Amino acid sequence: MGTTASAAAPSHVLLEQLTGKSSIAIEDQFWQQLLSFHVPVPQGRTEEDVSAISHHFCAEMVQNNVLSGNFQTLALVMVDRLKRSCKPQASSGTLQQACGCVFLARTFLKHMLETLEPEDVIPHLSGTTESASASPAPIPPVTSQASLADPILEALLEVVCDCKLDVHSYWLHMEALAALTVCLSAQLFCELSSPAPLPLVVAALGRSGPLPARVVLRLLRHYVQQPPPPAPEGLLKTISSGLGYVMHLPWQVFSFFFRSSGFAPVQLADRALQVLLLLTQHLPPVLFPDPAVNNAYLFALRSVGDMAVEAEQDGQDDPEQGKCSNLQISFRHLHDAISASLPQEGAAV
């Protein structure tokens, strides 16, 4: 069942193994290597060239995953790495591996949602008893027919509100928000009245408890604080030297080298606002027929109070280190952030 990757295996060999017909056990060293290798930046290639390569591996994953179940295993590995990333002393290596998992999973998932009928996506989100039985303790067990949609969305949302934000975790936050956008985009490919199953949308919008309020507050704070991307001596210096971690490719390469002239790269604040708008929509009645079920994110947004400017902790990038304790934010600073974005043609507003 398992396959051991060679220590010197190039990136395309690892991706071929991931998207092939052979199952890769969750305890296999393949996953550690896949999320740790370096790949050359495709200098001289066009965006279309790299997109074609990405499409090839996505198509192979869709075709072979029925036999291998490797997408489900990747999702379980991602959940594990995301939970580790939320710990206070998470290393930069852990954050990079989590970022790589999210990038790969959301790339495959985006292709599935765009090319498959909703009911045909369901088998790719079904857990397998065999994968769970061999998993280490941090990875939650998944029953034979259980959907992975709920643990995937829970892990992504927990990273948004619990993972500290600094130069090491910035790209993980970017990827987590991009993955949430992909998960919520499933409804864009269906009619509003369609009874098609959308487990990712239900798992995201059907949340209850304290998590939605914490997510809403963190997203608002991202938009107010406008955290800048890491300085060039971080990621961009690595890219310019000709090497980059797989989790930054091709998305971060595209956003930096292939953006349209005159447009700045998408930043965390813009992506946070986009996800906030998607999460606070009114619940689709076909997916949530019970009128007593409300959108907890929308309720939380309506419950946010104004924080007195004097009570704010200015001068700290993330004073709560990801732990949002109450529903208060400076309306004046939110107003200023929105006003500053309005004249910018490429802003999310």
Coordinates of C-alpha atoms in Angstrom, one line a residue:
M1 CA 0.0 0.0 0.0
G2 CA 2.7 2.5 0.9
T3 CA 5.4 3.9 -1.3
T4 CA 8.7 5.2 -0.1
A5 CA 10.0 8.2 -2.0
S6 CA 13.7 8.4 -2.8
A7 CA 15.6 11.0 -0.8
A8 CA 16.8 12.5 -4.1
A9 CA 13.4 12.3 -5.9
P10 CA 12.8 15.4 -7.9
S11 CA 9.5 17.3 -7.5
H12 CA 7.8 15.9 -10.6
V13 CA 8.4 12.4 -9.4
L14 CA 6.9 13.1 -6.0
L15 CA 3.8 14.7 -7.7
E16 CA 3.5 11.8 -10.0
Q17 CA 3.5 9.4 -7.0
L18 CA 0.9 11.6 -5.2
T19 CA -1.4 11.7 -8.2
G20 CA -0.8 8.1 -9.3
K21 CA -2.8 4.9 -8.8
S22 CA -0.8 3.5 -5.8
S23 CA -2.0 4.4 -2.3
I24 CA 0.4 6.1 0.0
A25 CA 0.0 5.3 3.7
I26 CA -0.4 8.2 6.0
E27 CA 2.7 7.2 8.1
D28 CA 4.9 6.9 4.9
Q29 CA 7.9 9.2 4.9
F30 CA 6.7 10.4 1.4
W31 CA 4.6 13.1 3.1
Q32 CA 7.5 14.5 5.0
Q33 CA 9.6 14.7 1.8
L34 CA 6.8 16.1 -0.3
L35 CA 6.3 19.0 2.0
S36 CA 10.0 19.7 2.5
F37 CA 11.6 19.6 -0.9
H38 CA 12.9 22.6 -2.9
V39 CA 12.0 23.1 -6.5
P40 CA 13.4 25.4 -9.1
V41 CA 11.3 28.4 -10.0
P42 CA 10.1 28.1 -13.6
Q43 CA 12.0 31.1 -14.9
G44 CA 11.3 31.8 -18.5
R45 CA 8.0 30.0 -18.5
T46 CA 4.7 31.7 -19.0
E47 CA 1.8 31.5 -16.6
E48 CA 0.0 29.3 -19.2
D49 CA 2.9 26.9 -19.2
V50 CA 2.9 26.4 -15.4
S51 CA -0.9 26.3 -15.4
A52 CA -0.8 23.5 -17.9
I53 CA 1.5 21.5 -15.6
S54 CA -0.8 22.1 -12.7
H55 CA -3.8 21.0 -14.7
H56 CA -2.1 17.8 -15.7
F57 CA -1.4 16.7 -12.1
C58 CA -4.9 17.8 -11.0
A59 CA -6.5 15.7 -13.8
E60 CA -4.4 12.7 -12.8
M61 CA -5.5 13.1 -9.2
V62 CA -9.1 13.1 -10.2
Q63 CA -8.7 10.1 -12.4
N64 CA -6.7 8.0 -10.0
N65 CA -7.9 9.0 -6.6
V66 CA -10.8 6.6 -6.7
L67 CA -8.2 3.8 -6.5
S68 CA -5.5 5.5 -4.4
G69 CA -7.4 7.7 -1.9
N70 CA -4.3 9.9 -1.8
F71 CA -6.3 13.1 -1.8
Q72 CA -8.1 12.0 1.4
T73 CA -4.8 11.1 3.0
L74 CA -3.4 14.5 1.9
A75 CA -6.4 16.1 3.6
L76 CA -5.7 14.3 6.8
V77 CA -2.1 15.2 6.7
M78 CA -3.2 18.8 6.2
V79 CA -5.5 18.8 9.2
D80 CA -2.7 17.4 11.3
R81 CA -0.2 20.1 10.2
L82 CA -2.7 22.9 10.6
K83 CA -3.4 21.8 14.2
R84 CA 0.3 21.7 14.9
S85 CA 0.6 25.2 13.5
C86 CA -1.8 26.6 16.0
K87 CA 0.4 25.7 18.9
P88 CA 2.2 28.6 20.6
Q89 CA 5.7 27.3 19.8
A90 CA 5.1 26.1 16.3
S91 CA 8.4 26.1 14.3
S92 CA 8.8 27.7 10.9
G93 CA 9.2 24.3 9.4
T94 CA 5.8 23.2 10.8
L95 CA 4.3 26.4 9.4
Q96 CA 5.9 25.8 6.0
Q97 CA 4.7 22.2 5.8
A98 CA 1.2 23.3 6.7
C99 CA 1.3 25.9 4.0
G100 CA 2.4 23.3 1.5
C101 CA -0.4 20.9 2.5
V102 CA -3.0 23.7 2.1
F103 CA -1.6 24.8 -1.2
L104 CA -1.7 21.3 -2.7
A105 CA -5.1 20.4 -1.2
R106 CA -6.9 23.5 -2.4
T107 CA -5.3 23.3 -5.8
F108 CA -6.7 19.8 -6.3
L109 CA -10.0 20.7 -4.7
K110 CA -10.4 23.8 -6.9
H111 CA -9.9 21.6 -10.0
M112 CA -12.5 19.1 -8.7
L113 CA -15.1 21.8 -8.0
E114 CA -14.6 23.4 -11.4
T115 CA -14.7 20.2 -13.5
L116 CA -16.9 17.7 -11.6
E117 CA -20.6 17.6 -10.8
P118 CA -21.2 18.3 -7.1
E119 CA -22.2 14.7 -6.4
D120 CA -19.0 13.5 -8.1
V121 CA -16.9 15.5 -5.6
I122 CA -18.4 13.6 -2.7
P123 CA -16.3 10.4 -3.1
H124 CA -13.1 12.5 -3.0
L125 CA -14.2 13.8 0.4
S126 CA -15.1 10.4 1.9
G127 CA -12.8 9.2 4.7
T128 CA -11.3 5.7 4.6
T129 CA -10.9 3.5 7.7
E130 CA -7.5 2.2 6.5
S131 CA -6.0 5.7 6.3
A132 CA -7.3 6.6 9.8
S133 CA -6.2 3.4 11.5
A134 CA -2.5 3.9 10.7
S135 CA -2.6 7.6 11.6
P136 CA -0.6 9.1 14.5
A137 CA -2.5 10.4 17.5
P138 CA -2.8 14.1 16.3
I139 CA -4.8 13.1 13.2
P140 CA -8.5 12.5 14.1
P141 CA -9.9 9.2 13.0
V142 CA -12.4 9.2 10.1
T143 CA -15.0 6.5 9.7
S144 CA -15.5 4.6 6.5
Q145 CA -18.2 6.8 5.0
A146 CA -17.6 10.1 7.0
S147 CA -17.0 13.2 5.1
L148 CA -13.7 15.0 5.5
A149 CA -15.4 18.4 4.8
D150 CA -16.0 19.1 8.5
P151 CA -12.5 18.4 9.8
I152 CA -11.0 20.3 6.8
L153 CA -13.1 23.4 7.4
E154 CA -12.6 23.3 11.2
A155 CA -8.8 23.1 10.8
L156 CA -8.8 26.0 8.3
L157 CA -11.0 28.2 10.4
E158 CA -9.0 27.5 13.6
V159 CA -5.8 28.6 11.8
V160 CA -7.5 31.8 10.8
C161 CA -8.3 32.7 14.4
D162 CA -5.8 30.8 16.5
C163 CA -2.5 30.8 14.5
K164 CA -0.2 33.7 15.4
L165 CA 0.6 36.1 12.6
D166 CA 4.2 36.9 11.9
V167 CA 6.7 36.8 9.1
H168 CA 6.8 33.0 9.3
S169 CA 3.1 32.4 9.3
Y170 CA 1.9 35.1 6.9
W171 CA 1.8 32.8 3.9
L172 CA 0.0 30.1 5.9
H173 CA -2.7 32.6 6.6
M174 CA -2.8 33.6 3.0
E175 CA -3.2 30.0 1.9
A176 CA -5.8 29.2 4.5
L177 CA -8.0 32.1 3.4
A178 CA -7.5 31.1 -0.3
A179 CA -8.6 27.5 0.6
L180 CA -11.7 28.8 2.4
T181 CA -12.5 30.8 -0.7
V182 CA -12.2 27.7 -2.8
C183 CA -14.4 25.7 -0.4
L184 CA -17.1 28.4 -0.4
S185 CA -16.9 28.7 -4.2
A186 CA -18.6 25.3 -4.6
Q187 CA -22.0 27.1 -4.6
L188 CA -21.0 29.2 -7.6
F189 CA -21.3 26.2 -9.9
C190 CA -24.9 25.4 -8.9
E191 CA -28.2 27.1 -9.3
L192 CA -29.5 28.6 -6.0
S193 CA -32.5 26.2 -6.1
S194 CA -30.4 23.2 -6.9
P195 CA -30.5 20.3 -4.3
A196 CA -26.9 19.3 -5.2
P197 CA -24.9 18.3 -2.1
L198 CA -22.3 20.9 -1.1
P199 CA -20.7 19.5 2.1
L200 CA -17.9 22.0 2.1
V201 CA -20.3 24.9 2.1
V202 CA -22.5 23.3 4.8
A203 CA -19.4 22.6 6.9
A204 CA -18.3 26.2 6.6
L205 CA -21.6 28.1 7.0
G206 CA -23.2 25.7 9.4
R207 CA -20.8 26.4 12.2
S208 CA -22.0 27.2 15.7
G209 CA -20.4 27.8 19.1
P210 CA -17.6 30.4 19.7
L211 CA -15.6 29.7 16.6
P212 CA -17.5 31.9 14.1
A213 CA -17.3 34.9 16.3
R214 CA -13.6 34.5 16.7
V215 CA -13.1 34.1 13.0
V216 CA -15.2 37.3 12.2
L217 CA -13.2 39.3 14.7
R218 CA -9.8 38.1 13.4
L219 CA -10.8 38.8 9.8
L220 CA -11.9 42.3 10.7
R221 CA -8.6 42.9 12.5
H222 CA -6.7 41.8 9.5
Y223 CA -8.5 44.3 7.4
V224 CA -8.0 47.1 10.0
Q225 CA -4.3 46.4 10.6
Q226 CA -3.4 45.8 7.0
P227 CA -0.5 43.5 7.9
P228 CA 2.2 43.7 5.2
P229 CA 3.8 40.7 3.5
P230 CA 7.2 39.6 4.7
A231 CA 10.1 41.7 3.7
P232 CA 12.1 40.8 0.6
E233 CA 14.8 39.1 2.7
G234 CA 12.3 36.4 3.4
L235 CA 10.3 34.7 0.6
L236 CA 11.1 37.0 -2.3
K237 CA 14.8 36.8 -1.7
T238 CA 14.5 33.0 -1.8
I239 CA 12.5 33.2 -5.0
S240 CA 15.0 35.6 -6.7
S241 CA 17.8 33.3 -5.8
G242 CA 16.2 30.6 -8.0
L243 CA 14.8 28.3 -5.3
G244 CA 11.6 28.3 -3.4
Y245 CA 9.5 25.9 -1.2
V246 CA 6.9 24.0 -3.1
M247 CA 4.1 25.6 -1.0
H248 CA 4.9 29.0 -2.5
L249 CA 4.6 27.7 -6.1
P250 CA 3.0 28.6 -8.3
W251 CA 0.6 30.9 -6.5
Q252 CA 3.1 33.2 -4.8
V253 CA 5.3 33.2 -7.9
F254 CA 2.3 34.1 -10.1
S255 CA 1.2 36.9 -7.8
F256 CA 4.6 38.4 -7.8
F257 CA 6.0 37.9 -11.3
F258 CA 2.8 37.6 -13.4
R259 CA 0.5 40.2 -11.9
S260 CA -1.0 42.7 -14.3
S261 CA 0.9 46.0 -14.7
G262 CA -0.1 48.6 -12.2
F263 CA -1.7 46.2 -9.8
A264 CA -0.2 45.4 -6.4
P265 CA -0.2 41.7 -5.3
V266 CA -3.2 40.6 -3.3
Q267 CA -2.5 41.0 0.4
L268 CA -3.8 39.4 3.6
A269 CA -6.3 42.3 4.3
D270 CA -8.0 41.9 0.9
R271 CA -8.3 38.2 1.2
A272 CA -9.6 38.5 4.7
L273 CA -12.4 40.8 3.6
Q274 CA -13.3 38.5 0.7
V275 CA -13.7 35.5 3.1
L276 CA -15.6 37.6 5.5
L277 CA -18.1 38.6 2.8
L278 CA -18.5 34.9 1.8
L279 CA -19.0 33.7 5.3
T280 CA -21.6 36.3 6.3
Q281 CA -24.0 35.6 3.4
H282 CA -27.5 34.5 4.1
L283 CA -27.8 30.7 4.3
P284 CA -28.9 29.0 1.1
P285 CA -32.4 27.7 1.9
V286 CA -31.8 24.5 0.0
L287 CA -28.7 23.6 2.0
F288 CA -30.3 24.9 5.3
P289 CA -34.0 24.1 5.2
D290 CA -34.5 24.6 9.0
P291 CA -35.5 28.2 9.4
A292 CA -34.3 28.1 13.0
V293 CA -30.7 27.7 11.8
N294 CA -29.0 31.1 11.4
N295 CA -25.6 32.2 10.0
A296 CA -23.4 32.5 13.1
Y297 CA -20.9 34.6 11.2
L298 CA -23.5 37.1 10.2
F299 CA -24.8 37.2 13.8
A300 CA -21.3 37.8 15.1
L301 CA -20.7 40.6 12.6
R302 CA -23.9 42.3 13.7
S303 CA -22.8 41.9 17.3
V304 CA -19.4 43.6 17.0
G305 CA -19.1 46.6 19.2
D306 CA -17.0 49.8 19.0
M307 CA -13.7 49.7 20.9
A308 CA -12.6 53.0 22.4
V309 CA -9.4 54.2 20.8
E310 CA -7.8 54.7 24.1
A311 CA -8.3 51.1 25.0
E312 CA -6.6 49.8 21.9
Q313 CA -3.1 48.4 22.1
D314 CA -1.4 50.4 19.4
G315 CA 2.1 49.5 18.3
Q316 CA 1.6 45.7 18.5
D317 CA 1.3 43.7 15.4
D318 CA -0.9 41.0 17.0
P319 CA -1.4 41.8 20.7
E320 CA -3.6 38.8 21.3
Q321 CA -1.4 36.4 19.4
G322 CA -4.4 35.1 17.5
K323 CA -6.7 34.6 20.6
C324 CA -9.6 36.9 20.0
S325 CA -11.3 37.3 23.4
N326 CA -14.2 39.7 22.7
L327 CA -16.2 41.2 19.9
Q328 CA -14.9 44.7 19.8
I329 CA -13.0 46.6 17.2
S330 CA -12.3 50.3 16.5
F331 CA -15.0 51.5 14.1
R332 CA -12.9 54.6 13.4
H333 CA -9.9 52.5 12.3
L334 CA -12.2 50.2 10.3
H335 CA -13.7 53.3 8.6
D336 CA -10.2 54.6 7.9
A337 CA -9.1 51.3 6.4
I338 CA -12.1 51.1 4.1
S339 CA -11.7 54.7 3.1
A340 CA -8.0 54.2 2.2
S341 CA -8.9 51.3 0.0
L342 CA -11.7 52.9 -2.0
P343 CA -9.5 54.9 -4.5
Q344 CA -7.5 51.8 -5.3
E345 CA -8.8 50.0 -8.4
G346 CA -7.5 46.6 -7.4
A347 CA -8.8 46.7 -3.8
A348 CA -11.2 44.1 -2.6
V349 CA -13.8 46.7 -1.7

